[in-house]
């Protein structure tokens, strides 16, 4: 950050900053000298000096023979920073109060409707952006293609929310990670860099939950959006997102494995013994490896399959034609 931007952050105006920096370099005999050194007109220098004096950043001479001096940056600028922080805290309190009023008014405007229907791509994009702006803590989403209203590249609301500290937990559908997929371009690296937590699973539909207060379900075929306000329904949708999140794969693991297809020969042998009911110790003896190695390889298969138990692994192995 530059010095100019640092001073602006504590409420110092551009002209005031020029004069202050000139005085920090060395005191000035009078306004005319400051005008010459800064390149500012004499009236602008006088206004800047008045502002600096009011902020405690400059001292004017008590007698004509004195010089104009800059006040020490520390602690003067620190005091200005503390005042600005106090102003920000007051602003946050006002924002919280206005948000409460808005939500009360918004709820009254909707009446007793548990679900709000939004139609049309433009209206959907605007409503989605509003929901993202309204979130202050967490947004949980299930994402699958195609994008009907807001492509990933145009999702400015998510970038702003992530930068504001809103937690994002997103589960992407497996098909979106297929390199040959014609679906929306996933900006995974950008989202991850901004702080998005991402996993991969088979996603049944597109949905988001905002601060556990509101939820959104989007159609994959037409420009139609359902905004859910009723708390019991929001809680149910939040529960669905949580269950899918718990069973989903982290993105790096999903990207490194194919969704379907045969396993390596050694993995197929391990899986066959496992499904035949052999214990880990017996499998270790059969394969000539340690029991710890067997357990590590089994855990790897569970991760690849995106399951949590060996029973689920058997079902996934059959479905994916691993055996």
GROMACS .gro file of C-alpha atoms in nm:
model
  323
    1UNK     CA    1   0.000   0.000   0.000
    2UNK     CA    2   0.135   0.344  -0.087
    3UNK     CA    3   0.179   0.629   0.160
    4UNK     CA    4  -0.097   0.827  -0.012
    5UNK     CA    5  -0.352   0.550   0.028
    6UNK     CA    6  -0.247   0.496   0.390
    7UNK     CA    7  -0.315   0.859   0.475
    8UNK     CA    8  -0.644   0.853   0.286
    9UNK     CA    9  -0.748   0.555   0.501
   10UNK     CA   10  -0.733   0.774   0.812
   11UNK     CA   11  -0.930   1.059   0.657
   12UNK     CA   12  -0.651   1.283   0.525
   13UNK     CA   13  -0.749   1.464   0.205
   14UNK     CA   14  -0.513   1.459  -0.100
   15UNK     CA   15  -0.412   1.824  -0.065
   16UNK     CA   16  -0.362   1.786   0.308
   17UNK     CA   17  -0.143   1.487   0.244
   18UNK     CA   18   0.081   1.674   0.002
   19UNK     CA   19   0.135   1.954   0.249
   20UNK     CA   20   0.186   1.715   0.542
   21UNK     CA   21   0.446   1.510   0.355
   22UNK     CA   22   0.629   1.830   0.263
   23UNK     CA   23   0.633   1.934   0.628
   24UNK     CA   24   0.749   1.588   0.737
   25UNK     CA   25   1.045   1.629   0.502
   26UNK     CA   26   1.130   1.967   0.663
   27UNK     CA   27   0.947   2.262   0.824
   28UNK     CA   28   0.840   2.556   0.608
   29UNK     CA   29   0.890   2.925   0.668
   30UNK     CA   30   0.548   3.023   0.533
   31UNK     CA   31   0.257   2.934   0.304
   32UNK     CA   32   0.439   3.068  -0.002
   33UNK     CA   33   0.725   2.823   0.051
   34UNK     CA   34   0.484   2.531   0.089
   35UNK     CA   35   0.307   2.639  -0.230
   36UNK     CA   36   0.637   2.636  -0.416
   37UNK     CA   37   0.742   2.296  -0.277
   38UNK     CA   38   0.410   2.118  -0.333
   39UNK     CA   39   0.300   2.289  -0.654
   40UNK     CA   40  -0.036   2.373  -0.496
   41UNK     CA   41  -0.190   2.722  -0.523
   42UNK     CA   42  -0.161   2.936  -0.208
   43UNK     CA   43  -0.540   2.917  -0.131
   44UNK     CA   44  -0.525   2.535  -0.152
   45UNK     CA   45  -0.225   2.529   0.082
   46UNK     CA   46  -0.411   2.748   0.332
   47UNK     CA   47  -0.715   2.513   0.322
   48UNK     CA   48  -0.488   2.210   0.360
   49UNK     CA   49  -0.310   2.365   0.658
   50UNK     CA   50  -0.643   2.443   0.824
   51UNK     CA   51  -0.746   2.080   0.780
   52UNK     CA   52  -0.414   1.952   0.915
   53UNK     CA   53  -0.434   2.178   1.219
   54UNK     CA   54  -0.789   2.058   1.288
   55UNK     CA   55  -0.667   1.697   1.271
   56UNK     CA   56  -0.369   1.771   1.493
   57UNK     CA   57  -0.119   1.701   1.215
   58UNK     CA   58   0.038   2.048   1.185
   59UNK     CA   59   0.147   2.328   1.416
   60UNK     CA   60   0.135   2.692   1.304
   61UNK     CA   61   0.391   2.935   1.449
   62UNK     CA   62   0.277   3.161   1.731
   63UNK     CA   63   0.496   3.448   1.608
   64UNK     CA   64   0.590   3.569   1.256
   65UNK     CA   65   0.946   3.447   1.293
   66UNK     CA   66   0.843   3.088   1.359
   67UNK     CA   67   0.809   2.802   1.111
   68UNK     CA   68   0.525   2.570   1.016
   69UNK     CA   69   0.592   2.219   1.145
   70UNK     CA   70   0.438   1.874   1.102
   71UNK     CA   71   0.311   1.701   1.414
   72UNK     CA   72   0.483   1.364   1.481
   73UNK     CA   73   0.319   1.084   1.277
   74UNK     CA   74   0.313   0.866   1.588
   75UNK     CA   75   0.090   0.902   1.786
   76UNK     CA   76  -0.113   1.156   1.583
   77UNK     CA   77  -0.192   0.926   1.290
   78UNK     CA   78  -0.266   0.639   1.528
   79UNK     CA   79  -0.524   0.855   1.701
   80UNK     CA   80  -0.686   0.933   1.365
   81UNK     CA   81  -0.693   0.560   1.285
   82UNK     CA   82  -0.863   0.484   1.618
   83UNK     CA   83  -1.125   0.752   1.546
   84UNK     CA   84  -1.189   0.600   1.202
   85UNK     CA   85  -1.226   0.252   1.358
   86UNK     CA   86  -1.478   0.394   1.603
   87UNK     CA   87  -1.672   0.543   1.311
   88UNK     CA   88  -1.669   0.205   1.136
   89UNK     CA   89  -1.804   0.032   1.447
   90UNK     CA   90  -2.085   0.285   1.463
   91UNK     CA   91  -2.153   0.228   1.093
   92UNK     CA   92  -2.171  -0.148   1.150
   93UNK     CA   93  -2.426  -0.096   1.426
   94UNK     CA   94  -2.635   0.120   1.190
   95UNK     CA   95  -2.608  -0.143   0.915
   96UNK     CA   96  -2.725  -0.415   1.156
   97UNK     CA   97  -3.024  -0.205   1.259
   98UNK     CA   98  -3.116  -0.123   0.898
   99UNK     CA   99  -3.077  -0.490   0.801
  100UNK     CA  100  -3.321  -0.591   1.075
  101UNK     CA  101  -3.569  -0.329   0.955
  102UNK     CA  102  -3.527  -0.444   0.595
  103UNK     CA  103  -3.584  -0.809   0.682
  104UNK     CA  104  -3.894  -0.719   0.882
  105UNK     CA  105  -4.028  -0.510   0.594
  106UNK     CA  106  -3.930  -0.776   0.339
  107UNK     CA  107  -4.110  -1.044   0.538
  108UNK     CA  108  -4.422  -0.829   0.566
  109UNK     CA  109  -4.408  -0.752   0.194
  110UNK     CA  110  -4.408  -1.122   0.111
  111UNK     CA  111  -4.697  -1.186   0.344
  112UNK     CA  112  -4.742  -1.541   0.462
  113UNK     CA  113  -4.590  -1.697   0.150
  114UNK     CA  114  -4.344  -1.974   0.234
  115UNK     CA  115  -4.199  -1.983  -0.119
  116UNK     CA  116  -4.129  -1.697  -0.359
  117UNK     CA  117  -4.132  -1.780  -0.732
  118UNK     CA  118  -3.891  -1.587  -0.953
  119UNK     CA  119  -3.912  -1.628  -1.331
  120UNK     CA  120  -3.683  -1.505  -1.608
  121UNK     CA  121  -3.303  -1.515  -1.629
  122UNK     CA  122  -3.256  -1.146  -1.544
  123UNK     CA  123  -3.489  -1.154  -1.244
  124UNK     CA  124  -3.320  -1.473  -1.125
  125UNK     CA  125  -2.974  -1.318  -1.148
  126UNK     CA  126  -3.086  -1.008  -0.956
  127UNK     CA  127  -3.259  -1.212  -0.683
  128UNK     CA  128  -2.958  -1.443  -0.647
  129UNK     CA  129  -2.725  -1.143  -0.617
  130UNK     CA  130  -2.953  -0.996  -0.348
  131UNK     CA  131  -2.949  -1.321  -0.151
  132UNK     CA  132  -2.569  -1.333  -0.165
  133UNK     CA  133  -2.538  -0.970  -0.054
  134UNK     CA  134  -2.771  -1.039   0.238
  135UNK     CA  135  -2.560  -1.326   0.375
  136UNK     CA  136  -2.315  -1.237   0.650
  137UNK     CA  137  -2.197  -1.577   0.778
  138UNK     CA  138  -2.224  -1.875   0.544
  139UNK     CA  139  -2.357  -1.980   0.203
  140UNK     CA  140  -2.385  -2.352   0.128
  141UNK     CA  141  -2.452  -2.459  -0.231
  142UNK     CA  142  -2.508  -2.761  -0.452
  143UNK     CA  143  -2.397  -2.684  -0.807
  144UNK     CA  144  -2.475  -2.865  -1.128
  145UNK     CA  145  -2.507  -2.754  -1.490
  146UNK     CA  146  -2.617  -2.594  -1.701
  147UNK     CA  147  -2.612  -2.233  -1.583
  148UNK     CA  148  -2.955  -2.086  -1.662
  149UNK     CA  149  -2.909  -1.737  -1.518
  150UNK     CA  150  -2.564  -1.674  -1.365
  151UNK     CA  151  -2.255  -1.835  -1.523
  152UNK     CA  152  -1.956  -1.882  -1.293
  153UNK     CA  153  -1.762  -1.614  -1.481
  154UNK     CA  154  -2.034  -1.356  -1.408
  155UNK     CA  155  -2.083  -1.440  -1.040
  156UNK     CA  156  -1.961  -1.109  -0.903
  157UNK     CA  157  -2.175  -1.152  -0.592
  158UNK     CA  158  -1.978  -1.456  -0.481
  159UNK     CA  159  -1.646  -1.280  -0.526
  160UNK     CA  160  -1.769  -0.987  -0.317
  161UNK     CA  161  -1.913  -1.213  -0.046
  162UNK     CA  162  -1.594  -1.420  -0.021
  163UNK     CA  163  -1.384  -1.104   0.007
  164UNK     CA  164  -1.621  -0.981   0.281
  165UNK     CA  165  -1.549  -1.296   0.484
  166UNK     CA  166  -1.864  -1.499   0.414
  167UNK     CA  167  -1.789  -1.872   0.436
  168UNK     CA  168  -1.872  -2.068   0.118
  169UNK     CA  169  -1.919  -2.445   0.120
  170UNK     CA  170  -1.993  -2.575  -0.230
  171UNK     CA  171  -2.052  -2.928  -0.359
  172UNK     CA  172  -2.004  -2.956  -0.737
  173UNK     CA  173  -2.162  -3.227  -0.948
  174UNK     CA  174  -1.913  -3.485  -1.081
  175UNK     CA  175  -2.007  -3.414  -1.444
  176UNK     CA  176  -1.879  -3.058  -1.410
  177UNK     CA  177  -1.526  -3.189  -1.353
  178UNK     CA  178  -1.518  -3.384  -1.678
  179UNK     CA  179  -1.255  -3.212  -1.899
  180UNK     CA  180  -1.476  -3.269  -2.202
  181UNK     CA  181  -1.790  -3.134  -2.040
  182UNK     CA  182  -1.970  -2.853  -2.228
  183UNK     CA  183  -2.106  -2.723  -1.897
  184UNK     CA  184  -2.022  -2.394  -1.726
  185UNK     CA  185  -1.650  -2.317  -1.683
  186UNK     CA  186  -1.564  -2.376  -1.319
  187UNK     CA  187  -1.324  -2.121  -1.181
  188UNK     CA  188  -1.206  -2.363  -0.915
  189UNK     CA  189  -0.863  -2.210  -0.865
  190UNK     CA  190  -1.003  -1.859  -0.831
  191UNK     CA  191  -1.278  -1.964  -0.589
  192UNK     CA  192  -1.028  -2.166  -0.381
  193UNK     CA  193  -0.788  -1.870  -0.369
  194UNK     CA  194  -1.071  -1.651  -0.237
  195UNK     CA  195  -1.149  -1.907   0.034
  196UNK     CA  196  -1.427  -2.126  -0.105
  197UNK     CA  197  -1.442  -2.476   0.049
  198UNK     CA  198  -1.528  -2.718  -0.233
  199UNK     CA  199  -1.615  -3.084  -0.267
  200UNK     CA  200  -1.751  -3.314  -0.538
  201UNK     CA  201  -2.041  -3.560  -0.537
  202UNK     CA  202  -2.343  -3.659  -0.741
  203UNK     CA  203  -2.563  -3.352  -0.702
  204UNK     CA  204  -2.940  -3.405  -0.741
  205UNK     CA  205  -3.037  -3.041  -0.802
  206UNK     CA  206  -2.913  -2.683  -0.779
  207UNK     CA  207  -2.964  -2.525  -0.440
  208UNK     CA  208  -2.817  -2.272  -0.197
  209UNK     CA  209  -2.882  -2.197   0.170
  210UNK     CA  210  -2.806  -1.847   0.301
  211UNK     CA  211  -2.720  -1.809   0.671
  212UNK     CA  212  -2.974  -2.086   0.745
  213UNK     CA  213  -3.242  -1.816   0.703
  214UNK     CA  214  -3.334  -1.849   0.337
  215UNK     CA  215  -3.279  -2.107   0.064
  216UNK     CA  216  -3.291  -2.112  -0.313
  217UNK     CA  217  -3.372  -2.395  -0.552
  218UNK     CA  218  -3.303  -2.338  -0.922
  219UNK     CA  219  -3.436  -2.526  -1.221
  220UNK     CA  220  -3.180  -2.683  -1.457
  221UNK     CA  221  -3.411  -2.671  -1.757
  222UNK     CA  222  -3.582  -2.331  -1.748
  223UNK     CA  223  -3.530  -1.983  -1.596
  224UNK     CA  224  -3.721  -2.053  -1.274
  225UNK     CA  225  -3.609  -1.994  -0.917
  226UNK     CA  226  -3.778  -2.082  -0.589
  227UNK     CA  227  -3.677  -1.874  -0.287
  228UNK     CA  228  -3.774  -2.051   0.035
  229UNK     CA  229  -3.850  -1.839   0.344
  230UNK     CA  230  -4.031  -2.082   0.577
  231UNK     CA  231  -3.782  -2.182   0.845
  232UNK     CA  232  -3.882  -2.554   0.864
  233UNK     CA  233  -3.828  -2.590   0.488
  234UNK     CA  234  -3.498  -2.401   0.505
  235UNK     CA  235  -3.381  -2.633   0.783
  236UNK     CA  236  -3.470  -2.939   0.575
  237UNK     CA  237  -3.277  -2.808   0.275
  238UNK     CA  238  -2.984  -2.722   0.498
  239UNK     CA  239  -2.986  -3.079   0.632
  240UNK     CA  240  -2.973  -3.214   0.274
  241UNK     CA  241  -2.674  -2.994   0.191
  242UNK     CA  242  -2.493  -3.106   0.507
  243UNK     CA  243  -2.546  -3.476   0.435
  244UNK     CA  244  -2.422  -3.441   0.076
  245UNK     CA  245  -2.124  -3.235   0.196
  246UNK     CA  246  -2.025  -3.503   0.450
  247UNK     CA  247  -2.017  -3.778   0.188
  248UNK     CA  248  -1.856  -3.569  -0.087
  249UNK     CA  249  -1.494  -3.589  -0.202
  250UNK     CA  250  -1.250  -3.300  -0.172
  251UNK     CA  251  -1.190  -3.151  -0.517
  252UNK     CA  252  -0.823  -3.259  -0.549
  253UNK     CA  253  -0.915  -3.624  -0.483
  254UNK     CA  254  -1.203  -3.608  -0.728
  255UNK     CA  255  -0.988  -3.454  -1.000
  256UNK     CA  256  -0.724  -3.725  -0.961
  257UNK     CA  257  -0.964  -4.019  -1.007
  258UNK     CA  258  -1.208  -4.123  -1.276
  259UNK     CA  259  -1.574  -4.151  -1.183
  260UNK     CA  260  -1.612  -4.494  -1.343
  261UNK     CA  261  -1.405  -4.764  -1.502
  262UNK     CA  262  -1.171  -5.043  -1.395
  263UNK     CA  263  -0.920  -5.021  -1.114
  264UNK     CA  264  -0.556  -5.117  -1.122
  265UNK     CA  265  -0.492  -5.492  -1.089
  266UNK     CA  266  -0.360  -5.464  -0.732
  267UNK     CA  267  -0.665  -5.262  -0.624
  268UNK     CA  268  -0.901  -5.518  -0.782
  269UNK     CA  269  -0.724  -5.800  -0.596
  270UNK     CA  270  -0.753  -5.612  -0.267
  271UNK     CA  271  -1.119  -5.536  -0.332
  272UNK     CA  272  -1.199  -5.898  -0.419
  273UNK     CA  273  -1.047  -6.021  -0.092
  274UNK     CA  274  -1.224  -5.749   0.103
  275UNK     CA  275  -1.564  -5.834  -0.046
  276UNK     CA  276  -1.500  -6.205   0.011
  277UNK     CA  277  -1.500  -6.134   0.384
  278UNK     CA  278  -1.129  -6.163   0.458
  279UNK     CA  279  -0.999  -5.974   0.759
  280UNK     CA  280  -0.733  -5.707   0.714
  281UNK     CA  281  -0.474  -5.941   0.866
  282UNK     CA  282  -0.569  -6.222   0.627
  283UNK     CA  283  -0.557  -5.984   0.329
  284UNK     CA  284  -0.213  -5.864   0.440
  285UNK     CA  285  -0.090  -6.225   0.449
  286UNK     CA  286  -0.237  -6.299   0.105
  287UNK     CA  287  -0.079  -5.992  -0.052
  288UNK     CA  288   0.248  -6.009   0.139
  289UNK     CA  289   0.218  -5.657   0.284
  290UNK     CA  290   0.164  -5.512   0.631
  291UNK     CA  291  -0.182  -5.474   0.780
  292UNK     CA  292  -0.120  -5.098   0.796
  293UNK     CA  293  -0.062  -5.094   0.419
  294UNK     CA  294  -0.391  -5.279   0.366
  295UNK     CA  295  -0.578  -5.030   0.581
  296UNK     CA  296  -0.422  -4.738   0.397
  297UNK     CA  297  -0.517  -4.885   0.057
  298UNK     CA  298  -0.872  -4.956   0.175
  299UNK     CA  299  -0.904  -4.596   0.292
  300UNK     CA  300  -0.786  -4.483  -0.051
  301UNK     CA  301  -1.058  -4.692  -0.219
  302UNK     CA  302  -1.319  -4.542   0.014
  303UNK     CA  303  -1.200  -4.195  -0.086
  304UNK     CA  304  -1.206  -4.275  -0.458
  305UNK     CA  305  -1.559  -4.414  -0.429
  306UNK     CA  306  -1.673  -4.120  -0.220
  307UNK     CA  307  -1.814  -4.343   0.057
  308UNK     CA  308  -1.754  -4.387   0.429
  309UNK     CA  309  -1.805  -4.758   0.496
  310UNK     CA  310  -1.686  -5.085   0.345
  311UNK     CA  311  -2.045  -5.192   0.281
  312UNK     CA  312  -2.098  -4.878   0.072
  313UNK     CA  313  -1.769  -4.951  -0.102
  314UNK     CA  314  -1.901  -5.289  -0.218
  315UNK     CA  315  -2.210  -5.129  -0.369
  316UNK     CA  316  -2.006  -4.861  -0.544
  317UNK     CA  317  -1.760  -5.121  -0.673
  318UNK     CA  318  -2.046  -5.310  -0.840
  319UNK     CA  319  -2.205  -4.995  -0.981
  320UNK     CA  320  -1.877  -4.871  -1.127
  321UNK     CA  321  -1.785  -5.213  -1.264
  322UNK     CA  322  -1.467  -5.235  -1.060
  323UNK     CA  323  -1.527  -5.609  -1.000
   0.00000   0.00000   0.00000
